[in-house]
Amino acid sequence: MNFSPAECLVMGLLHSGARYGHEIDKYMEQMKIRYWTKTNRATIYQTLQRIERKGWVTSDTEVVGNMPRRKIYTLTPKGKKALQEMVFAGLASQEIVTFDYSIAIGWLEVLPTQLVIDQVIQRKSFVEKIIHQFSQEDVEDTDIYIGRRANVRFLKSYYEMEREWLDWLLRELRKLKKTV
């Protein structure tokens, strides 16, 4: 099955209890999903329209108090089946992980070594802030859904590994600076 990650994400969040676009966006914030995908609010609404056209969700409008009318989405049986197929295919993915950051690293020699060191230190500071965003509870609390824990654990492990790699890179750059 050919699908977009945004479709799988939005349908998964609907399956998890989100019902409308803004609520999907809030779930993404609460679950720290933006750390592992670049999906934004515009993509959410475009995806909702697309999956509705495909018959994977239905929508009704709802008015709560003085709030503006909003569209409430519900997965259809066809949508639940599509979500299962997406998850099934995605779990055996043979996609190569890419790192845009590696492009700049590949040509770091075009800058003076001290400037590279300064920039890498900034990256390391950013990485450390991300690591501290993930609590031990996010990783170990068995009451939290395993898919969320798995993603948080993966990301935390990745950023811890990146911090270690950045330390190595800084040591190598400092050695290089001494020989120049």
PDB file of C-alpha atoms in Angstrom:
ATOM      1  CA  MET A   1       0.000   0.000   0.000  1.00  0.00           C
ATOM      2  CA  ASN A   2       1.274   3.426  -0.921  1.00  0.00           C
ATOM      3  CA  PHE A   3       0.647   5.982   1.829  1.00  0.00           C
ATOM      4  CA  SER A   4       2.058   9.150   3.258  1.00  0.00           C
ATOM      5  CA  PRO A   5       3.466   9.263   6.778  1.00  0.00           C
ATOM      6  CA  ALA A   6       1.085  12.178   7.443  1.00  0.00           C
ATOM      7  CA  GLU A   7      -1.898   9.948   6.627  1.00  0.00           C
ATOM      8  CA  CYS A   8      -0.688   7.257   9.005  1.00  0.00           C
ATOM      9  CA  LEU A   9       0.015   9.844  11.718  1.00  0.00           C
ATOM     10  CA  VAL A  10      -3.337  11.633  11.462  1.00  0.00           C
ATOM     11  CA  MET A  11      -5.307   8.394  11.269  1.00  0.00           C
ATOM     12  CA  GLY A  12      -3.324   6.986  14.188  1.00  0.00           C
ATOM     13  CA  LEU A  13      -4.137  10.045  16.275  1.00  0.00           C
ATOM     14  CA  LEU A  14      -7.817   9.749  15.349  1.00  0.00           C
ATOM     15  CA  HIS A  15      -7.618   6.096  16.397  1.00  0.00           C
ATOM     16  CA  SER A  16      -6.048   7.247  19.699  1.00  0.00           C
ATOM     17  CA  GLY A  17      -8.985   9.514  20.477  1.00  0.00           C
ATOM     18  CA  ALA A  18      -8.366  12.852  18.771  1.00  0.00           C
ATOM     19  CA  ARG A  19     -11.487  14.032  16.940  1.00  0.00           C
ATOM     20  CA  TYR A  20     -10.732  17.293  15.135  1.00  0.00           C
ATOM     21  CA  GLY A  21      -7.779  19.172  13.641  1.00  0.00           C
ATOM     22  CA  HIS A  22      -6.879  21.334  16.623  1.00  0.00           C
ATOM     23  CA  GLU A  23      -7.132  18.352  18.957  1.00  0.00           C
ATOM     24  CA  ILE A  24      -4.802  16.350  16.685  1.00  0.00           C
ATOM     25  CA  ASP A  25      -2.344  19.240  16.908  1.00  0.00           C
ATOM     26  CA  LYS A  26      -2.623  19.261  20.737  1.00  0.00           C
ATOM     27  CA  TYR A  27      -2.070  15.484  20.886  1.00  0.00           C
ATOM     28  CA  MET A  28       1.083  15.964  18.801  1.00  0.00           C
ATOM     29  CA  GLU A  29       2.382  18.480  21.343  1.00  0.00           C
ATOM     30  CA  GLN A  30       1.488  16.336  24.368  1.00  0.00           C
ATOM     31  CA  MET A  31       3.026  13.208  22.849  1.00  0.00           C
ATOM     32  CA  LYS A  32       6.150  15.104  21.680  1.00  0.00           C
ATOM     33  CA  ILE A  33       5.490  13.879  18.151  1.00  0.00           C
ATOM     34  CA  ARG A  34       7.122  16.951  16.615  1.00  0.00           C
ATOM     35  CA  TYR A  35      10.461  15.563  17.787  1.00  0.00           C
ATOM     36  CA  TRP A  36      10.096  12.694  15.331  1.00  0.00           C
ATOM     37  CA  THR A  37       8.138  14.179  12.435  1.00  0.00           C
ATOM     38  CA  LYS A  38       7.908  17.529  10.690  1.00  0.00           C
ATOM     39  CA  THR A  39       4.113  17.450  10.352  1.00  0.00           C
ATOM     40  CA  ASN A  40       2.588  20.876  10.980  1.00  0.00           C
ATOM     41  CA  ARG A  41      -0.960  22.176  11.425  1.00  0.00           C
ATOM     42  CA  ALA A  42      -1.445  22.895   7.689  1.00  0.00           C
ATOM     43  CA  THR A  43      -0.426  19.318   6.866  1.00  0.00           C
ATOM     44  CA  ILE A  44      -2.923  17.996   9.420  1.00  0.00           C
ATOM     45  CA  TYR A  45      -5.843  19.808   7.776  1.00  0.00           C
ATOM     46  CA  GLN A  46      -4.732  18.884   4.239  1.00  0.00           C
ATOM     47  CA  THR A  47      -4.415  15.264   5.327  1.00  0.00           C
ATOM     48  CA  LEU A  48      -7.865  15.269   6.949  1.00  0.00           C
ATOM     49  CA  GLN A  49      -9.379  16.493   3.673  1.00  0.00           C
ATOM     50  CA  ARG A  50      -7.460  13.895   1.649  1.00  0.00           C
ATOM     51  CA  ILE A  51      -8.370  10.931   3.862  1.00  0.00           C
ATOM     52  CA  GLU A  52     -11.998  12.049   3.898  1.00  0.00           C
ATOM     53  CA  ARG A  53     -12.016  12.015   0.073  1.00  0.00           C
ATOM     54  CA  LYS A  54     -10.539   8.505   0.204  1.00  0.00           C
ATOM     55  CA  GLY A  55     -13.385   7.381   2.465  1.00  0.00           C
ATOM     56  CA  TRP A  56     -11.077   6.613   5.368  1.00  0.00           C
ATOM     57  CA  VAL A  57     -12.865   9.067   7.680  1.00  0.00           C
ATOM     58  CA  THR A  58     -16.273  10.681   7.879  1.00  0.00           C
ATOM     59  CA  SER A  59     -16.931  14.097   9.332  1.00  0.00           C
ATOM     60  CA  ASP A  60     -19.745  15.879  11.131  1.00  0.00           C
ATOM     61  CA  THR A  61     -19.860  19.425  12.409  1.00  0.00           C
ATOM     62  CA  GLU A  62     -20.128  20.285  16.063  1.00  0.00           C
ATOM     63  CA  VAL A  63     -20.753  23.523  17.930  1.00  0.00           C
ATOM     64  CA  VAL A  64     -19.739  23.761  21.582  1.00  0.00           C
ATOM     65  CA  GLY A  65     -20.992  26.841  23.430  1.00  0.00           C
ATOM     66  CA  ASN A  66     -19.927  30.047  21.721  1.00  0.00           C
ATOM     67  CA  MET A  67     -17.008  28.366  19.971  1.00  0.00           C
ATOM     68  CA  PRO A  68     -16.842  28.316  16.167  1.00  0.00           C
ATOM     69  CA  ARG A  69     -18.235  25.282  14.351  1.00  0.00           C
ATOM     70  CA  ARG A  70     -15.669  22.500  13.996  1.00  0.00           C
ATOM     71  CA  LYS A  71     -15.428  19.318  11.968  1.00  0.00           C
ATOM     72  CA  ILE A  72     -15.319  16.102  13.972  1.00  0.00           C
ATOM     73  CA  TYR A  73     -13.663  13.164  12.205  1.00  0.00           C
ATOM     74  CA  THR A  74     -14.276   9.456  12.723  1.00  0.00           C
ATOM     75  CA  LEU A  75     -12.323   6.580  11.207  1.00  0.00           C
ATOM     76  CA  THR A  76     -14.429   4.377   8.948  1.00  0.00           C
ATOM     77  CA  PRO A  77     -13.971   0.593   8.786  1.00  0.00           C
ATOM     78  CA  LYS A  78     -12.151   1.208   5.482  1.00  0.00           C
ATOM     79  CA  GLY A  79      -9.946   3.753   7.296  1.00  0.00           C
ATOM     80  CA  LYS A  80      -9.158   1.344  10.149  1.00  0.00           C
ATOM     81  CA  LYS A  81      -8.131  -1.274   7.593  1.00  0.00           C
ATOM     82  CA  ALA A  82      -5.977   1.278   5.743  1.00  0.00           C
ATOM     83  CA  LEU A  83      -4.330   2.300   9.038  1.00  0.00           C
ATOM     84  CA  GLN A  84      -3.559  -1.343   9.838  1.00  0.00           C
ATOM     85  CA  GLU A  85      -2.010  -1.785   6.386  1.00  0.00           C
ATOM     86  CA  MET A  86       0.069   1.382   6.819  1.00  0.00           C
ATOM     87  CA  VAL A  87       1.386   0.281  10.212  1.00  0.00           C
ATOM     88  CA  PHE A  88       2.065  -3.234   8.888  1.00  0.00           C
ATOM     89  CA  ALA A  89       4.055  -1.893   5.921  1.00  0.00           C
ATOM     90  CA  GLY A  90       5.809   0.777   7.992  1.00  0.00           C
ATOM     91  CA  LEU A  91       7.079  -1.633  10.636  1.00  0.00           C
ATOM     92  CA  ALA A  92       9.125  -3.526   8.043  1.00  0.00           C
ATOM     93  CA  SER A  93      10.347  -0.324   6.376  1.00  0.00           C
ATOM     94  CA  GLN A  94      13.578  -0.475   4.458  1.00  0.00           C
ATOM     95  CA  GLU A  95      13.791   3.304   4.315  1.00  0.00           C
ATOM     96  CA  ILE A  96      17.258   4.718   4.770  1.00  0.00           C
ATOM     97  CA  VAL A  97      17.445   7.232   7.586  1.00  0.00           C
ATOM     98  CA  THR A  98      18.766  10.558   6.335  1.00  0.00           C
ATOM     99  CA  PHE A  99      20.390  13.364   8.262  1.00  0.00           C
ATOM    100  CA  ASP A 100      20.429  16.801   6.649  1.00  0.00           C
ATOM    101  CA  TYR A 101      22.973  17.838   9.281  1.00  0.00           C
ATOM    102  CA  SER A 102      25.464  15.460   7.659  1.00  0.00           C
ATOM    103  CA  ILE A 103      25.551  17.631   4.545  1.00  0.00           C
ATOM    104  CA  ALA A 104      27.124  20.537   6.444  1.00  0.00           C
ATOM    105  CA  ILE A 105      29.453  18.154   8.300  1.00  0.00           C
ATOM    106  CA  GLY A 106      30.665  16.803   4.950  1.00  0.00           C
ATOM    107  CA  TRP A 107      32.155  20.169   4.037  1.00  0.00           C
ATOM    108  CA  LEU A 108      33.124  21.616   7.402  1.00  0.00           C
ATOM    109  CA  GLU A 109      36.678  22.171   6.144  1.00  0.00           C
ATOM    110  CA  VAL A 110      35.501  25.231   4.171  1.00  0.00           C
ATOM    111  CA  LEU A 111      35.311  27.144   7.478  1.00  0.00           C
ATOM    112  CA  PRO A 112      38.062  28.049   9.931  1.00  0.00           C
ATOM    113  CA  THR A 113      38.398  25.325  12.563  1.00  0.00           C
ATOM    114  CA  GLN A 114      37.488  27.594  15.492  1.00  0.00           C
ATOM    115  CA  LEU A 115      34.282  28.661  13.748  1.00  0.00           C
ATOM    116  CA  VAL A 116      33.394  24.994  13.178  1.00  0.00           C
ATOM    117  CA  ILE A 117      34.061  24.275  16.853  1.00  0.00           C
ATOM    118  CA  ASP A 118      31.810  27.160  17.906  1.00  0.00           C
ATOM    119  CA  GLN A 119      28.977  25.940  15.670  1.00  0.00           C
ATOM    120  CA  VAL A 120      29.315  22.324  16.814  1.00  0.00           C
ATOM    121  CA  ILE A 121      29.157  23.530  20.430  1.00  0.00           C
ATOM    122  CA  GLN A 122      25.865  25.271  19.582  1.00  0.00           C
ATOM    123  CA  ARG A 123      24.532  22.036  18.065  1.00  0.00           C
ATOM    124  CA  LYS A 124      25.604  20.104  21.159  1.00  0.00           C
ATOM    125  CA  SER A 125      23.776  22.596  23.394  1.00  0.00           C
ATOM    126  CA  PHE A 126      20.625  22.136  21.296  1.00  0.00           C
ATOM    127  CA  VAL A 127      20.948  18.335  21.486  1.00  0.00           C
ATOM    128  CA  GLU A 128      21.330  18.472  25.275  1.00  0.00           C
ATOM    129  CA  LYS A 129      18.149  20.563  25.564  1.00  0.00           C
ATOM    130  CA  ILE A 130      16.264  17.947  23.560  1.00  0.00           C
ATOM    131  CA  ILE A 131      17.594  15.116  25.726  1.00  0.00           C
ATOM    132  CA  HIS A 132      16.325  16.924  28.833  1.00  0.00           C
ATOM    133  CA  GLN A 133      12.857  17.293  27.260  1.00  0.00           C
ATOM    134  CA  PHE A 134      12.366  13.534  27.620  1.00  0.00           C
ATOM    135  CA  SER A 135      11.620  12.436  31.154  1.00  0.00           C
ATOM    136  CA  GLN A 136      12.486   9.015  32.513  1.00  0.00           C
ATOM    137  CA  GLU A 137       8.723   8.522  32.879  1.00  0.00           C
ATOM    138  CA  ASP A 138       8.289   8.975  29.109  1.00  0.00           C
ATOM    139  CA  VAL A 139      10.690   6.066  28.604  1.00  0.00           C
ATOM    140  CA  GLU A 140       9.798   3.709  31.466  1.00  0.00           C
ATOM    141  CA  ASP A 141       6.162   4.276  32.521  1.00  0.00           C
ATOM    142  CA  THR A 142       4.329   1.130  31.405  1.00  0.00           C
ATOM    143  CA  ASP A 143       1.016   2.992  31.639  1.00  0.00           C
ATOM    144  CA  ILE A 144       2.144   5.033  28.637  1.00  0.00           C
ATOM    145  CA  TYR A 145       1.340   3.344  25.329  1.00  0.00           C
ATOM    146  CA  ILE A 146       4.307   1.268  24.118  1.00  0.00           C
ATOM    147  CA  GLY A 147       4.416   2.961  20.694  1.00  0.00           C
ATOM    148  CA  ARG A 148       4.939   6.346  22.333  1.00  0.00           C
ATOM    149  CA  ARG A 149       7.512   4.965  24.768  1.00  0.00           C
ATOM    150  CA  ALA A 150       9.317   3.240  21.902  1.00  0.00           C
ATOM    151  CA  ASN A 151       9.544   6.465  19.897  1.00  0.00           C
ATOM    152  CA  VAL A 152      10.680   8.514  22.891  1.00  0.00           C
ATOM    153  CA  ARG A 153      13.264   5.889  23.818  1.00  0.00           C
ATOM    154  CA  PHE A 154      14.524   5.768  20.225  1.00  0.00           C
ATOM    155  CA  LEU A 155      14.842   9.553  20.043  1.00  0.00           C
ATOM    156  CA  LYS A 156      16.454   9.907  23.440  1.00  0.00           C
ATOM    157  CA  SER A 157      18.953   7.163  22.566  1.00  0.00           C
ATOM    158  CA  TYR A 158      19.643   8.788  19.204  1.00  0.00           C
ATOM    159  CA  TYR A 159      20.312  12.211  20.738  1.00  0.00           C
ATOM    160  CA  GLU A 160      22.484  10.696  23.471  1.00  0.00           C
ATOM    161  CA  MET A 161      24.479   8.970  20.735  1.00  0.00           C
ATOM    162  CA  GLU A 162      24.673  12.236  18.775  1.00  0.00           C
ATOM    163  CA  ARG A 163      25.950  14.051  21.881  1.00  0.00           C
ATOM    164  CA  GLU A 164      28.663  11.396  22.241  1.00  0.00           C
ATOM    165  CA  TRP A 165      29.530  11.768  18.541  1.00  0.00           C
ATOM    166  CA  LEU A 166      29.637  15.581  18.860  1.00  0.00           C
ATOM    167  CA  ASP A 167      32.057  15.210  21.797  1.00  0.00           C
ATOM    168  CA  TRP A 168      34.250  13.019  19.572  1.00  0.00           C
ATOM    169  CA  LEU A 169      34.033  15.554  16.742  1.00  0.00           C
ATOM    170  CA  LEU A 170      34.992  18.404  19.076  1.00  0.00           C
ATOM    171  CA  ARG A 171      38.016  16.427  20.347  1.00  0.00           C
ATOM    172  CA  GLU A 172      39.107  15.751  16.756  1.00  0.00           C
ATOM    173  CA  LEU A 173      38.626  19.386  15.742  1.00  0.00           C
ATOM    174  CA  ARG A 174      40.640  20.598  18.739  1.00  0.00           C
ATOM    175  CA  LYS A 175      43.476  18.196  17.827  1.00  0.00           C
ATOM    176  CA  LEU A 176      43.327  19.500  14.261  1.00  0.00           C
ATOM    177  CA  LYS A 177      43.464  23.083  15.504  1.00  0.00           C
ATOM    178  CA  LYS A 178      46.634  22.330  17.507  1.00  0.00           C
ATOM    179  CA  THR A 179      48.408  20.957  14.422  1.00  0.00           C
ATOM    180  CA  VAL A 180      47.514  23.901  12.190  1.00  0.00           C
TER     181      VAL A 180
END
